[in-house]
């Protein structure tokens, strides 16, 4: 790369240089293996590369430090004071951030490349002078008589038209003329300025997406522009205006250290609820300009919100009280109401929220109604709270707080016991494309509460039929296992949930579900399906109680009581069904006196002693011992059964048969009063006892 006069020559080794662009700028041309550019002045050349996309950038800085010393020898460089440069619009003085910053953060003045006037041909200089003096009306009137003759004059013609339209506040025309000026301009530096001016024009018109598109093009095409910080600043304001505060912060950080930039960044951080970071940036901005918040109602309000969120409640209350009018008056009322709500001053909070509900802005009005409902709920006034929330639900369905409203409303209806309304609202929430996680949590709570308290009109089966499809998710596996257990006596819903777990659950959940289905089909006598799911459970590595239980029943049904007994003896947590099977297995043993059967009886007794059982289960063990002629032991368990169910006639009869006199006679006497077969047997036994006593008296 070299400089020949005012031309810059960039040579390429190897094959001749080829341009992939349809048209090179007017000051560039291809010269064999080189690209020759004629910016029209000499200067210091610097080059660098940029990525994404790959680019080779050449900057020409007109004038050098040495040249300055020669042209201004009367001003010593060491003492010459440079002020930070702030470029402003011609017509309204809009801020343009400083061009660069030193490591200390202080602005550095960079030499401007060219003045706007440099791009205006001689034939239009008179029009430019009129613009500089503010006589835009004359420009609008007289400019059409200056007919352009080439691309350069066309670009200038439309640019002057755009500037005059801007000063006349005819922004739509200004944007149109800027577009045409950009198309016809050949000078790259001129195109920079036009593109920047067009983006700013769209900003003023409130066309933020159009402005954003222009700023993006500028940042990509002119990364070394003297207006790069201004472009980042414009982009940041644009993004903040459309609510993209996170991206706005990134651009504010590249826009320099001017107070307006810092206040904008702090506002965006506060909007993101990053209050601690915003507080620090507000402090830096206030150190540079304490008057700025007075000219920006939004910043003034957000600074109060920052005080509230960072715990400076006293200052926040004073701050909000000073906002007596303006676009953020009702927002300030809501913030003051939140402070009162937090302090437990509910009447004051409700008063402020009611005042804010008069806002003409829907978003603010909805926030006021929502917070007022929370204040009423904290007071225990649920009816009033519901009224406010129902107003949002019916009149502001497109509000961003609609889902929060449904969630709070569902909780209030739940407190009032209106489960049908609660479930209906939660179902509406989970129908959406992005349902809130808390809605699913509330549905889970309702199902689990019904699982723990099955009594009531809304059974677990009914609730699950309504909400089950939205809760069958692998992430809720533990919850689903509990529900499956609760549905174990409900037939089809139980089977469907177990099958879903087999298809979608973890390995342990699949094994659990397969074992449960094996037990279910064993109980209903479907041997084929029972065997299928026992095999599946083994495949999932399940060797727990459920599989052992199902296998025991299968083996017993196949006439293999000894093998069934081996399985039962391995079960860790015995239940009533297991005891019934165990009883059947022991009774069906081929060798009642074998050591294996004795061990089984001992196992049975230990489990009965360790747990708490009902009368039928104690009676079953007692009968087993009775049949084995272990009468003393059987009497112990008959007593336990009678303690659970004092009127059990079978237990009374069996106890009377094994008890000694006079207890036996007393038990038969209790039983003879019953009009039943056992009552008749008791009467016969009492007669037998009486005859026996008489025989003893005679002999």
PDB file of C-alpha atoms in Angstrom, residues 173-277:
ATOM      1  CA  UNK A 173     -40.441  14.004   2.789  1.00  0.00           C
ATOM      2  CA  UNK A 174     -37.076  14.243   4.517  1.00  0.00           C
ATOM      3  CA  UNK A 175     -36.796  10.443   4.740  1.00  0.00           C
ATOM      4  CA  UNK A 176     -37.723  10.111   1.056  1.00  0.00           C
ATOM      5  CA  UNK A 177     -35.084  12.648  -0.026  1.00  0.00           C
ATOM      6  CA  UNK A 178     -32.442  11.047   2.224  1.00  0.00           C
ATOM      7  CA  UNK A 179     -33.040   7.726   0.525  1.00  0.00           C
ATOM      8  CA  UNK A 180     -32.587   9.260  -2.923  1.00  0.00           C
ATOM      9  CA  UNK A 181     -29.487  11.188  -1.834  1.00  0.00           C
ATOM     10  CA  UNK A 182     -27.968   7.950  -0.506  1.00  0.00           C
ATOM     11  CA  UNK A 183     -28.645   6.179  -3.804  1.00  0.00           C
ATOM     12  CA  UNK A 184     -26.983   8.847  -5.950  1.00  0.00           C
ATOM     13  CA  UNK A 185     -24.057   9.765  -3.661  1.00  0.00           C
ATOM     14  CA  UNK A 186     -20.691   8.448  -4.862  1.00  0.00           C
ATOM     15  CA  UNK A 187     -18.490   9.800  -2.084  1.00  0.00           C
ATOM     16  CA  UNK A 188     -18.336   7.209   0.700  1.00  0.00           C
ATOM     17  CA  UNK A 189     -17.990   9.801   3.456  1.00  0.00           C
ATOM     18  CA  UNK A 190     -21.033  11.613   2.125  1.00  0.00           C
ATOM     19  CA  UNK A 191     -22.986   8.348   2.125  1.00  0.00           C
ATOM     20  CA  UNK A 192     -22.042   7.873   5.804  1.00  0.00           C
ATOM     21  CA  UNK A 193     -23.583  11.201   6.740  1.00  0.00           C
ATOM     22  CA  UNK A 194     -26.701  10.635   4.650  1.00  0.00           C
ATOM     23  CA  UNK A 195     -27.329   7.187   6.151  1.00  0.00           C
ATOM     24  CA  UNK A 196     -26.848   8.528   9.671  1.00  0.00           C
ATOM     25  CA  UNK A 197     -29.179  11.452   8.996  1.00  0.00           C
ATOM     26  CA  UNK A 198     -31.825   9.119   7.558  1.00  0.00           C
ATOM     27  CA  UNK A 199     -31.674   6.846  10.629  1.00  0.00           C
ATOM     28  CA  UNK A 200     -32.082   9.888  12.891  1.00  0.00           C
ATOM     29  CA  UNK A 201     -35.054  11.029  10.807  1.00  0.00           C
ATOM     30  CA  UNK A 202     -36.806   7.687  11.214  1.00  0.00           C
ATOM     31  CA  UNK A 203     -36.166   7.930  14.970  1.00  0.00           C
ATOM     32  CA  UNK A 204     -37.926  11.304  15.105  1.00  0.00           C
ATOM     33  CA  UNK A 205     -40.857   9.875  13.177  1.00  0.00           C
ATOM     34  CA  UNK A 206     -41.179   7.035  15.704  1.00  0.00           C
ATOM     35  CA  UNK A 207     -40.396   4.466  13.001  1.00  0.00           C
ATOM     36  CA  UNK A 208     -38.027   2.583  15.246  1.00  0.00           C
ATOM     37  CA  UNK A 209     -37.735  -0.571  13.186  1.00  0.00           C
ATOM     38  CA  UNK A 210     -36.835   1.413  10.075  1.00  0.00           C
ATOM     39  CA  UNK A 211     -34.305   3.408  12.067  1.00  0.00           C
ATOM     40  CA  UNK A 212     -32.872   0.203  13.505  1.00  0.00           C
ATOM     41  CA  UNK A 213     -32.354  -1.196  10.001  1.00  0.00           C
ATOM     42  CA  UNK A 214     -30.377   1.911   8.973  1.00  0.00           C
ATOM     43  CA  UNK A 215     -28.244   1.869  12.114  1.00  0.00           C
ATOM     44  CA  UNK A 216     -27.413  -1.800  11.525  1.00  0.00           C
ATOM     45  CA  UNK A 217     -26.265  -1.028   7.976  1.00  0.00           C
ATOM     46  CA  UNK A 218     -24.193   1.889   9.238  1.00  0.00           C
ATOM     47  CA  UNK A 219     -22.474  -0.182  11.959  1.00  0.00           C
ATOM     48  CA  UNK A 220     -21.629  -2.928   9.467  1.00  0.00           C
ATOM     49  CA  UNK A 221     -20.492  -0.724   6.578  1.00  0.00           C
ATOM     50  CA  UNK A 222     -18.733   2.102   8.423  1.00  0.00           C
ATOM     51  CA  UNK A 223     -17.053   0.577  11.504  1.00  0.00           C
ATOM     52  CA  UNK A 224     -14.278   3.217  11.499  1.00  0.00           C
ATOM     53  CA  UNK A 225     -16.591   6.197  10.978  1.00  0.00           C
ATOM     54  CA  UNK A 226     -16.194   9.282  13.139  1.00  0.00           C
ATOM     55  CA  UNK A 227     -19.920   8.874  13.874  1.00  0.00           C
ATOM     56  CA  UNK A 228     -19.650   5.271  15.098  1.00  0.00           C
ATOM     57  CA  UNK A 229     -20.440   6.178  18.709  1.00  0.00           C
ATOM     58  CA  UNK A 230     -23.369   8.295  17.540  1.00  0.00           C
ATOM     59  CA  UNK A 231     -24.636   5.275  15.596  1.00  0.00           C
ATOM     60  CA  UNK A 232     -24.386   3.056  18.682  1.00  0.00           C
ATOM     61  CA  UNK A 233     -26.212   5.730  20.685  1.00  0.00           C
ATOM     62  CA  UNK A 234     -28.995   5.967  18.103  1.00  0.00           C
ATOM     63  CA  UNK A 235     -29.230   2.181  17.929  1.00  0.00           C
ATOM     64  CA  UNK A 236     -29.461   1.984  21.733  1.00  0.00           C
ATOM     65  CA  UNK A 237     -32.270   4.556  21.879  1.00  0.00           C
ATOM     66  CA  UNK A 238     -34.046   2.735  19.083  1.00  0.00           C
ATOM     67  CA  UNK A 239     -33.865  -0.617  20.863  1.00  0.00           C
ATOM     68  CA  UNK A 240     -34.953   0.915  24.167  1.00  0.00           C
ATOM     69  CA  UNK A 241     -37.965   2.469  22.430  1.00  0.00           C
ATOM     70  CA  UNK A 242     -39.181  -0.964  21.272  1.00  0.00           C
ATOM     71  CA  UNK A 243     -38.512  -2.597  24.645  1.00  0.00           C
ATOM     72  CA  UNK A 244     -35.324  -4.492  23.742  1.00  0.00           C
ATOM     73  CA  UNK A 245     -33.473  -3.187  26.778  1.00  0.00           C
ATOM     74  CA  UNK A 246     -30.879  -5.951  26.993  1.00  0.00           C
ATOM     75  CA  UNK A 247     -29.603  -5.237  23.477  1.00  0.00           C
ATOM     76  CA  UNK A 248     -29.896  -1.499  24.125  1.00  0.00           C
ATOM     77  CA  UNK A 249     -27.460  -1.778  27.049  1.00  0.00           C
ATOM     78  CA  UNK A 250     -24.864  -3.400  24.773  1.00  0.00           C
ATOM     79  CA  UNK A 251     -25.004  -0.440  22.377  1.00  0.00           C
ATOM     80  CA  UNK A 252     -25.022   2.169  25.155  1.00  0.00           C
ATOM     81  CA  UNK A 253     -21.747   0.648  26.344  1.00  0.00           C
ATOM     82  CA  UNK A 254     -20.216   1.426  22.929  1.00  0.00           C
ATOM     83  CA  UNK A 255     -21.636   4.947  22.671  1.00  0.00           C
ATOM     84  CA  UNK A 256     -19.130   6.830  24.818  1.00  0.00           C
ATOM     85  CA  UNK A 257     -19.334   8.457  28.226  1.00  0.00           C
ATOM     86  CA  UNK A 258     -21.566  11.486  27.662  1.00  0.00           C
ATOM     87  CA  UNK A 259     -24.172  12.042  30.435  1.00  0.00           C
ATOM     88  CA  UNK A 260     -27.074  11.394  28.041  1.00  0.00           C
ATOM     89  CA  UNK A 261     -25.541   8.042  27.127  1.00  0.00           C
ATOM     90  CA  UNK A 262     -25.043   7.094  30.772  1.00  0.00           C
ATOM     91  CA  UNK A 263     -28.572   8.106  31.755  1.00  0.00           C
ATOM     92  CA  UNK A 264     -29.950   6.098  28.829  1.00  0.00           C
ATOM     93  CA  UNK A 265     -27.942   3.046  29.868  1.00  0.00           C
ATOM     94  CA  UNK A 266     -29.066   3.405  33.493  1.00  0.00           C
ATOM     95  CA  UNK A 267     -32.714   3.675  32.389  1.00  0.00           C
ATOM     96  CA  UNK A 268     -32.367   0.492  30.321  1.00  0.00           C
ATOM     97  CA  UNK A 269     -30.754  -1.369  33.234  1.00  0.00           C
ATOM     98  CA  UNK A 270     -33.541  -0.227  35.537  1.00  0.00           C
ATOM     99  CA  UNK A 271     -36.143  -1.431  33.047  1.00  0.00           C
ATOM    100  CA  UNK A 272     -34.406  -4.828  33.203  1.00  0.00           C
ATOM    101  CA  UNK A 273     -34.702  -4.778  37.026  1.00  0.00           C
ATOM    102  CA  UNK A 274     -30.912  -4.723  37.268  1.00  0.00           C
ATOM    103  CA  UNK A 275     -31.296  -2.085  39.945  1.00  0.00           C
ATOM    104  CA  UNK A 276     -27.871  -2.419  41.559  1.00  0.00           C
ATOM    105  CA  UNK A 277     -26.057  -1.874  38.243  1.00  0.00           C
TER     106      UNK A 277
END
